[in-house]
PDB file of C-alpha atoms in Angstrom:
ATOM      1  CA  UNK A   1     -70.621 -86.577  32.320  1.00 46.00           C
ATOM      2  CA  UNK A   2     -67.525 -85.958  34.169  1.00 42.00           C
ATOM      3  CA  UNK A   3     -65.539 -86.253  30.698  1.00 43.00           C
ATOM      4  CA  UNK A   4     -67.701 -84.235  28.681  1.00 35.00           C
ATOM      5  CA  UNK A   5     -67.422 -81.134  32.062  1.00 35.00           C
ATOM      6  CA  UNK A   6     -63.799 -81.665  31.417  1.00 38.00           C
ATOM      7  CA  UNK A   7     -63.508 -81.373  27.868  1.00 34.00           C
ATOM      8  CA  UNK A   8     -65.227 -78.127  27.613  1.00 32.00           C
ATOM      9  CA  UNK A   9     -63.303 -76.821  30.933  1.00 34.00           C
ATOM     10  CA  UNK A  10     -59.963 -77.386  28.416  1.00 32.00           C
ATOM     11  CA  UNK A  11     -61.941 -75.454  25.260  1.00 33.00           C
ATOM     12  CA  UNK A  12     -62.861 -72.690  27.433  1.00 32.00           C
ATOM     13  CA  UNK A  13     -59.381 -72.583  28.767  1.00 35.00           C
ATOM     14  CA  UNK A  14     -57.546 -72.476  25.575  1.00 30.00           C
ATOM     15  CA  UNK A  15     -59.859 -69.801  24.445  1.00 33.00           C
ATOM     16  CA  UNK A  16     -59.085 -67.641  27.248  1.00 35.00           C
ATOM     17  CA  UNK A  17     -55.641 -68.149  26.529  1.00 37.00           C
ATOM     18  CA  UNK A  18     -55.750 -67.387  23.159  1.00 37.00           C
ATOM     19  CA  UNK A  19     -57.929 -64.049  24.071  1.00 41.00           C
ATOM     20  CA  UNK A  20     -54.810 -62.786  26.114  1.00 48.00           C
ATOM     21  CA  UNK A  21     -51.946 -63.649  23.132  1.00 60.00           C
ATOM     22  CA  UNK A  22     -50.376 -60.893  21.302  1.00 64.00           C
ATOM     23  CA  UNK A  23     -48.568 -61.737  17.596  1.00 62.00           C
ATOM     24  CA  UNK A  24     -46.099 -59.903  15.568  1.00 71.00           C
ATOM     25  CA  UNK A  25     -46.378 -60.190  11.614  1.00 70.00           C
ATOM     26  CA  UNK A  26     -43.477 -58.861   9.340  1.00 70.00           C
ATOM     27  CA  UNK A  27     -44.827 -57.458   6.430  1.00 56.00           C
ATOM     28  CA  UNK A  28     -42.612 -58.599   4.476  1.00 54.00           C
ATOM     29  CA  UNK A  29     -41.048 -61.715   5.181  1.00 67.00           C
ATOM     30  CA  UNK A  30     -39.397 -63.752   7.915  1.00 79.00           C
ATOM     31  CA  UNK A  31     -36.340 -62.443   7.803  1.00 91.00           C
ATOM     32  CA  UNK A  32     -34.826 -58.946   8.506  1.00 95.00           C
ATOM     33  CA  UNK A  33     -33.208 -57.038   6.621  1.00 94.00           C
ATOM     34  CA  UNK A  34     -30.037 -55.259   8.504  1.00 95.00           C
ATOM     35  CA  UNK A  35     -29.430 -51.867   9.125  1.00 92.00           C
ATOM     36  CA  UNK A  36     -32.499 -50.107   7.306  1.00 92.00           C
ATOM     37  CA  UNK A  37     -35.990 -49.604   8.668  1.00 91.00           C
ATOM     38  CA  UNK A  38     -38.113 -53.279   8.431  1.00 92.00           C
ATOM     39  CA  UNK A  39     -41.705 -52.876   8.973  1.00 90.00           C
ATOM     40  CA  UNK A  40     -43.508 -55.267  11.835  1.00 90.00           C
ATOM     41  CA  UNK A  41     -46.748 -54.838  13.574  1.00 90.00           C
ATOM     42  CA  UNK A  42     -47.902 -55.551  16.739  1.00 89.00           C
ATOM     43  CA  UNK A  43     -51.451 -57.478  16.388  1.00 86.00           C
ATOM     44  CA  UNK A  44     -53.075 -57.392  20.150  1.00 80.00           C
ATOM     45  CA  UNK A  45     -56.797 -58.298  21.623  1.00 75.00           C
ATOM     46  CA  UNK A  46     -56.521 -54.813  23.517  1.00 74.00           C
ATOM     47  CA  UNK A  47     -55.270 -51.683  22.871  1.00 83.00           C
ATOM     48  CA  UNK A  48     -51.751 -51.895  21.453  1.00 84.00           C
ATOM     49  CA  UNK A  49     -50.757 -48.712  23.735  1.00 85.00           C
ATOM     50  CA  UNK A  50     -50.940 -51.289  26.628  1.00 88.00           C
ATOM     51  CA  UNK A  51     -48.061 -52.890  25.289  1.00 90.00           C
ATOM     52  CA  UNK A  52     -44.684 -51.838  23.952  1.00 92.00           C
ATOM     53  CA  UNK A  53     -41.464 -53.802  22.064  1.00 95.00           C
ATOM     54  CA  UNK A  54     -37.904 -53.807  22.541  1.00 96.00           C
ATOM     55  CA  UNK A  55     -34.786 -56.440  21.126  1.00 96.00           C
ATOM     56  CA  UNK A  56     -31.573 -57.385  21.318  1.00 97.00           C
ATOM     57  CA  UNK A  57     -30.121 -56.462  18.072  1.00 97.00           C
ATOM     58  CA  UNK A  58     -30.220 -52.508  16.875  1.00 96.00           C
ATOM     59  CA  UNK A  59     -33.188 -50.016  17.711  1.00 95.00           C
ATOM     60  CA  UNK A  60     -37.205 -50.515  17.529  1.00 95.00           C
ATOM     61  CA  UNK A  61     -39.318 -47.371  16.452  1.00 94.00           C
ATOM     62  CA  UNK A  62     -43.080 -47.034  17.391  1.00 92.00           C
ATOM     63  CA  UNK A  63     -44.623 -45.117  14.196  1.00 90.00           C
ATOM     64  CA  UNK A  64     -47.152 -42.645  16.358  1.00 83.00           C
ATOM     65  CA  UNK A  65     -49.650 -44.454  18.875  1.00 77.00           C
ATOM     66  CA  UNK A  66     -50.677 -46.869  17.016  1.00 80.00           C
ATOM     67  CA  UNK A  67     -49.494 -50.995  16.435  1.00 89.00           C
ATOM     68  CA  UNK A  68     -46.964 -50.489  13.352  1.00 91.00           C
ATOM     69  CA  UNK A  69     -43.001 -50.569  14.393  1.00 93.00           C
ATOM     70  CA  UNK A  70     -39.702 -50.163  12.086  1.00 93.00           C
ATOM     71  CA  UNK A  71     -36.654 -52.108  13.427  1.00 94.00           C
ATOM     72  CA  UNK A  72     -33.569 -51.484  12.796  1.00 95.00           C
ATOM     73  CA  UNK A  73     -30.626 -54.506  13.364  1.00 96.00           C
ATOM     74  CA  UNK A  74     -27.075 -53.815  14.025  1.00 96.00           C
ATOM     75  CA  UNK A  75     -25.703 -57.209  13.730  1.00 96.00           C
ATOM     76  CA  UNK A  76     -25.885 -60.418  11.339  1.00 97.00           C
ATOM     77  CA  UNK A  77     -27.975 -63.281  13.221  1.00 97.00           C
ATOM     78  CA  UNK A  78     -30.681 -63.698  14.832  1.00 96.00           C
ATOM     79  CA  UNK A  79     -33.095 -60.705  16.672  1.00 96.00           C
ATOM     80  CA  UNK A  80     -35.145 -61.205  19.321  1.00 96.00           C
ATOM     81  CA  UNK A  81     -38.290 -58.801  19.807  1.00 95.00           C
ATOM     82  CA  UNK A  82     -40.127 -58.951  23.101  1.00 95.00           C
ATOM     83  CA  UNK A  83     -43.727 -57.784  23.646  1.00 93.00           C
ATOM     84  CA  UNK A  84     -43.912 -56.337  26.981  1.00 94.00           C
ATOM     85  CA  UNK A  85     -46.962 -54.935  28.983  1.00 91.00           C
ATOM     86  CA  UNK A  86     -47.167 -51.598  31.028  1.00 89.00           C
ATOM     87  CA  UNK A  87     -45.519 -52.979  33.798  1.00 93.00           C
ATOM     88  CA  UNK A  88     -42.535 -53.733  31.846  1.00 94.00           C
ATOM     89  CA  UNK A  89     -43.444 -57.854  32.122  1.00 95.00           C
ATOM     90  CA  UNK A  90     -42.093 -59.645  28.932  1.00 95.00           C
ATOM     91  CA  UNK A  91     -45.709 -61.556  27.574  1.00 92.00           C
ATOM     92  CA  UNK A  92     -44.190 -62.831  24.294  1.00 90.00           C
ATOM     93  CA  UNK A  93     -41.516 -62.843  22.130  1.00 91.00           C
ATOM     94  CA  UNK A  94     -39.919 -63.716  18.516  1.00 91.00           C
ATOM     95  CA  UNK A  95     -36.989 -64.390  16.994  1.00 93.00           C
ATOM     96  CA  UNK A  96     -36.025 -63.492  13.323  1.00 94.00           C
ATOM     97  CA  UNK A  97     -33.283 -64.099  11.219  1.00 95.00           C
ATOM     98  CA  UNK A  98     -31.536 -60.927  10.367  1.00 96.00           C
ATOM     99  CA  UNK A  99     -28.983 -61.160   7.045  1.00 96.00           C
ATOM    100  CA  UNK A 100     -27.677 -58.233   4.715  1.00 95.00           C
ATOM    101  CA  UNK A 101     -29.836 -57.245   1.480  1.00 94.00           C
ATOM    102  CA  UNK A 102     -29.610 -58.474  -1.843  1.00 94.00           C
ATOM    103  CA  UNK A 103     -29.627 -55.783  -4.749  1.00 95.00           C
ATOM    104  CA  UNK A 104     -28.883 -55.348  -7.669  1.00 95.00           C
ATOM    105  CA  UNK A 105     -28.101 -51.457  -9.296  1.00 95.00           C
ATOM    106  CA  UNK A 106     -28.245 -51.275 -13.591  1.00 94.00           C
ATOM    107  CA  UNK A 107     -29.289 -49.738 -16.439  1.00 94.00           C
ATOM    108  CA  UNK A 108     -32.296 -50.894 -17.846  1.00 93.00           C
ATOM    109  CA  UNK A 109     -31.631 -52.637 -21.739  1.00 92.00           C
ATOM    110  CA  UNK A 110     -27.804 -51.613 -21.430  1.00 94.00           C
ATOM    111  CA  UNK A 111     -25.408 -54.660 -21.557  1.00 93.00           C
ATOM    112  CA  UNK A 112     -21.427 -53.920 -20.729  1.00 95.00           C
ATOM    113  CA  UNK A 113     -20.710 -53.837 -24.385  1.00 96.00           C
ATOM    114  CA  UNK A 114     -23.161 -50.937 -26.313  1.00 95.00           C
ATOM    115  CA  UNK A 115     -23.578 -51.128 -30.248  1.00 94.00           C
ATOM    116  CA  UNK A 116     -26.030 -48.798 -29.891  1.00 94.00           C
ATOM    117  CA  UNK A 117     -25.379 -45.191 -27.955  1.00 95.00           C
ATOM    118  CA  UNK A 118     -28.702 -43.265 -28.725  1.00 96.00           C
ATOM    119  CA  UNK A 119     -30.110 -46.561 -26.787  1.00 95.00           C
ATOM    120  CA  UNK A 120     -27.905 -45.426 -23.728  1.00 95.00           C
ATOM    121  CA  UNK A 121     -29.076 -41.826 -24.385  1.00 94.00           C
ATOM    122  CA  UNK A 122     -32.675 -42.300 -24.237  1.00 94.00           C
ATOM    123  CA  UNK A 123     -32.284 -44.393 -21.032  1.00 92.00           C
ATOM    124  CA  UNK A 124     -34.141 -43.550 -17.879  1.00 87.00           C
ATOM    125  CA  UNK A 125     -30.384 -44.155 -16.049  1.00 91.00           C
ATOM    126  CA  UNK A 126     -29.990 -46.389 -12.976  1.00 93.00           C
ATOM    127  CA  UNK A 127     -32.941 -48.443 -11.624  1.00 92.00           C
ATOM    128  CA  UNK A 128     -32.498 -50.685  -8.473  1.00 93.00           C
ATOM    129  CA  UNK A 129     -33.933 -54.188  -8.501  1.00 93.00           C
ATOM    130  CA  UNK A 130     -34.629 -55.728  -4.854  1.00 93.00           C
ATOM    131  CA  UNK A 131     -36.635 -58.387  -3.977  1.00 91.00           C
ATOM    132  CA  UNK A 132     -36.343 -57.672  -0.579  1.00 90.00           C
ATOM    133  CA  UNK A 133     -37.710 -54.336  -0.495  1.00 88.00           C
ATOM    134  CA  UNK A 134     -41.380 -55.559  -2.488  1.00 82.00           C
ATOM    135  CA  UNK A 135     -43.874 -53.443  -1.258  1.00 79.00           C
ATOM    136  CA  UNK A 136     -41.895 -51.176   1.234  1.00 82.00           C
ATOM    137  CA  UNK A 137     -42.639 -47.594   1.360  1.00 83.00           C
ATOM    138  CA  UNK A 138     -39.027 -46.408   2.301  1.00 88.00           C
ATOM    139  CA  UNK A 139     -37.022 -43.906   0.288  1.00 90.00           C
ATOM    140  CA  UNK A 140     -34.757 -44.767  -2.411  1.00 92.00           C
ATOM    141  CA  UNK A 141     -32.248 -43.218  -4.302  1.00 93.00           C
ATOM    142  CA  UNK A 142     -28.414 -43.768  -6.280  1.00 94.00           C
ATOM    143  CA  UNK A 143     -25.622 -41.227  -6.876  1.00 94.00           C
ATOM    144  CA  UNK A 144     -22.368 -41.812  -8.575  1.00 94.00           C
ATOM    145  CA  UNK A 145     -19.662 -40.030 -10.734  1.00 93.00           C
ATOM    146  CA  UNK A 146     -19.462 -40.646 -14.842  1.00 93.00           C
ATOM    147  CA  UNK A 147     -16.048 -40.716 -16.197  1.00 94.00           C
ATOM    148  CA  UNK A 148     -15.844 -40.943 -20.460  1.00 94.00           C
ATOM    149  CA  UNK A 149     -12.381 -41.898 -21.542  1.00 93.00           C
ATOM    150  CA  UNK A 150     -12.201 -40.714 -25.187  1.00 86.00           C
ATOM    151  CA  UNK A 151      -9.613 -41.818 -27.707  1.00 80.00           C
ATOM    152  CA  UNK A 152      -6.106 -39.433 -26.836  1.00 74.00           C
ATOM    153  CA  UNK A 153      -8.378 -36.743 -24.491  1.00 82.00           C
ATOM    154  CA  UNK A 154      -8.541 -35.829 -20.905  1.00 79.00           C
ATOM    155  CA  UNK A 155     -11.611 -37.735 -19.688  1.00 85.00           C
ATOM    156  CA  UNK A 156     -14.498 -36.146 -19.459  1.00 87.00           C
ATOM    157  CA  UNK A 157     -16.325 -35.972 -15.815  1.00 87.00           C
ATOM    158  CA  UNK A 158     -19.297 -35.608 -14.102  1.00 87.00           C
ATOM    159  CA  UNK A 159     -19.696 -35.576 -10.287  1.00 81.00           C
ATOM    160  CA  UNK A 160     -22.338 -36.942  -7.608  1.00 79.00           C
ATOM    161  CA  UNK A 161     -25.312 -37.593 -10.387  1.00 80.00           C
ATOM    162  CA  UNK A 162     -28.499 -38.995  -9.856  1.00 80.00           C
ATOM    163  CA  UNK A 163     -29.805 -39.218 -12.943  1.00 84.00           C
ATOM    164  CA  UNK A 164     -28.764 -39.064 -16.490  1.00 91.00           C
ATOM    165  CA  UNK A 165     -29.096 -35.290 -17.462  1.00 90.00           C
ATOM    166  CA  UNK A 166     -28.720 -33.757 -20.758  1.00 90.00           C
ATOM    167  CA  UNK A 167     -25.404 -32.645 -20.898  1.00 90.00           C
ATOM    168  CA  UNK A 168     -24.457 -36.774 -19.992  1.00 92.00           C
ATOM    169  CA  UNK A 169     -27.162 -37.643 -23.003  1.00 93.00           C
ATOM    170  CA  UNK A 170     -25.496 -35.158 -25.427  1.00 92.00           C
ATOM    171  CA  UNK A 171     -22.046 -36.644 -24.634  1.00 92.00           C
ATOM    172  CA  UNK A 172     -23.512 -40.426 -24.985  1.00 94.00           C
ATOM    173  CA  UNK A 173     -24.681 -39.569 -28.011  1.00 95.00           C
ATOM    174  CA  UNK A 174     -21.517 -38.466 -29.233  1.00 93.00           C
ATOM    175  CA  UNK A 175     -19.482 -41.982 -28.237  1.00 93.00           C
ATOM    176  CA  UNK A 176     -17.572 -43.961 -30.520  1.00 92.00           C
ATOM    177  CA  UNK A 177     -16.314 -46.839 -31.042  1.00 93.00           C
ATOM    178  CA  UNK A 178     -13.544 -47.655 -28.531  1.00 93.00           C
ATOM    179  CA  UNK A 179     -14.503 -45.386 -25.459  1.00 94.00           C
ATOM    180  CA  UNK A 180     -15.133 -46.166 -22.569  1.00 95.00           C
ATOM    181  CA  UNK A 181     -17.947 -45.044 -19.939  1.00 95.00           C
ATOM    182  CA  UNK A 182     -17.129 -45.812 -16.309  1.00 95.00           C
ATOM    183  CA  UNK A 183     -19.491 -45.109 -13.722  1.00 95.00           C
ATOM    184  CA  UNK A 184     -18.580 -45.344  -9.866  1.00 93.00           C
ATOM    185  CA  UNK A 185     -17.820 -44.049  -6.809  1.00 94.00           C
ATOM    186  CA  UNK A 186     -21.559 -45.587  -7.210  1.00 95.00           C
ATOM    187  CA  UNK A 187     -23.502 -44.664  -3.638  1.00 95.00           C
ATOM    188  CA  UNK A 188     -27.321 -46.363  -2.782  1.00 95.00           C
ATOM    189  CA  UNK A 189     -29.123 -44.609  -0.646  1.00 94.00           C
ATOM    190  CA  UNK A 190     -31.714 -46.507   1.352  1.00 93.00           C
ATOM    191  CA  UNK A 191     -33.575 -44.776   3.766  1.00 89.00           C
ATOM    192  CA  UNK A 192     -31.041 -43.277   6.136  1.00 88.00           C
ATOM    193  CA  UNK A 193     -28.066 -46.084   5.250  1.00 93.00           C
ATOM    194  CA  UNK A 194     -25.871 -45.704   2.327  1.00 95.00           C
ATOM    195  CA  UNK A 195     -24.247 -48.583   0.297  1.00 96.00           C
ATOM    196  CA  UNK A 196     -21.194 -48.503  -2.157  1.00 96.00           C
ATOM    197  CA  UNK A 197     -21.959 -50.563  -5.505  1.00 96.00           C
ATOM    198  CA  UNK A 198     -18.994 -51.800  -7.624  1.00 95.00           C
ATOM    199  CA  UNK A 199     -18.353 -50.002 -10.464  1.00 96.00           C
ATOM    200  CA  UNK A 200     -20.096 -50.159 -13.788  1.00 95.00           C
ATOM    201  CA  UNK A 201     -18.190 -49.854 -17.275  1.00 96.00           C
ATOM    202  CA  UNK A 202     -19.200 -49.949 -20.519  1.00 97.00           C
ATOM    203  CA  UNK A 203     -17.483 -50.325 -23.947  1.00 96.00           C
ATOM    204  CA  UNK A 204     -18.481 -48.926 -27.015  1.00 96.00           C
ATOM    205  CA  UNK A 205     -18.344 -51.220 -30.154  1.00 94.00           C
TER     206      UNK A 205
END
């Protein structure tokens, strides 16, 4: 009898426990990505106003009133996030490893050497492939100058573009065999933090 009391003294313990834990889930992985905005929220058994974050490494945002947080690292490593009550009491905490993204920028179909220039023409221009940013709603977008270097002529330029207009569609059309298309000064904007890309260049066969 005296066993059986004390095992379900332990079951109702641990389930009182449990009650009072508080969990944070990255919604996307277990990592974080540094320097833009990475998505975690706060799950809690009350109210998640009772409760509020802070870390070690860059800023935390609460997103209005309610459980969902963006964090932003400063620093390669590891992040701690604390879950603290009113009273400023730490209650739990996390650590996550915090690395730079991985990215790609290109032209969709395009290799470095074009055959065919109404291909490069009817492209939708840059596209950014990320596995890291899978199902984030954060805002994306790539800028970049386009230099032509034509056979014995000034080269032709275009500054700060962010997509292929038609006067650049005209002129790809009008490539031949030998030029050169160089793209760079190539900026990625993610969310508020800007990355340079190498440059791109294609020849014309």
């Amino acid at each position: 009898m005296k066993n059986f009391l004390a095992t379900i003294m332990t079951v109702i313990a641990f389930f009182a426990s449990s009650a009072q834990r508080n969990y944070l889930v990255n919604e996307t992985k277990h990592e974080l990505i540094m320097s833009i905005g990475n998505p975690i929220t706060h799950i809690a058994k009350k109210s998640c106003g009772k409760f509020y974050l802070t870390t070690n490494n860059g800023k935390i945002e609460r997103l209005g009133d309610g459980c969902q947080y963006l964090i932003y690292p400063e620093r390669i490593g590891l992040a701690k996030i604390l879950i603290h009550n009113k009273l400023g009491k730490v209650i739990e905490e996390k650590n996550y490893h915090v690395r730079d993204i991985r990215f790609e920028v290109y032209i969709p179909g395009i290799e470095k050497n074009i055959d065919n220039v109404e291909k490069l023409s009817n492209s939708i221009g840059f596209q950014l492939r990320s596995d890291d940013l899978v199902c984030w709603d954060i805002p994306v977008g790539i800028k970049y100058d386009l230099i032509i270097i034509e056979n014995n002529k000034t080269p032709y330029i275009i500054s700060d573009q962010d997509e292929f207009n038609d006067e650049m569609r005209t002129k790809f059309l009008a490539l031949k065999s030998g030029e050169i298309i160089v793209f760079n000064n190539i900026k990625l904007n993610i969310g508020e933090k800007v990355f340079d890309v190498p440059e791109i260049v294609l020849n014309v066969i």
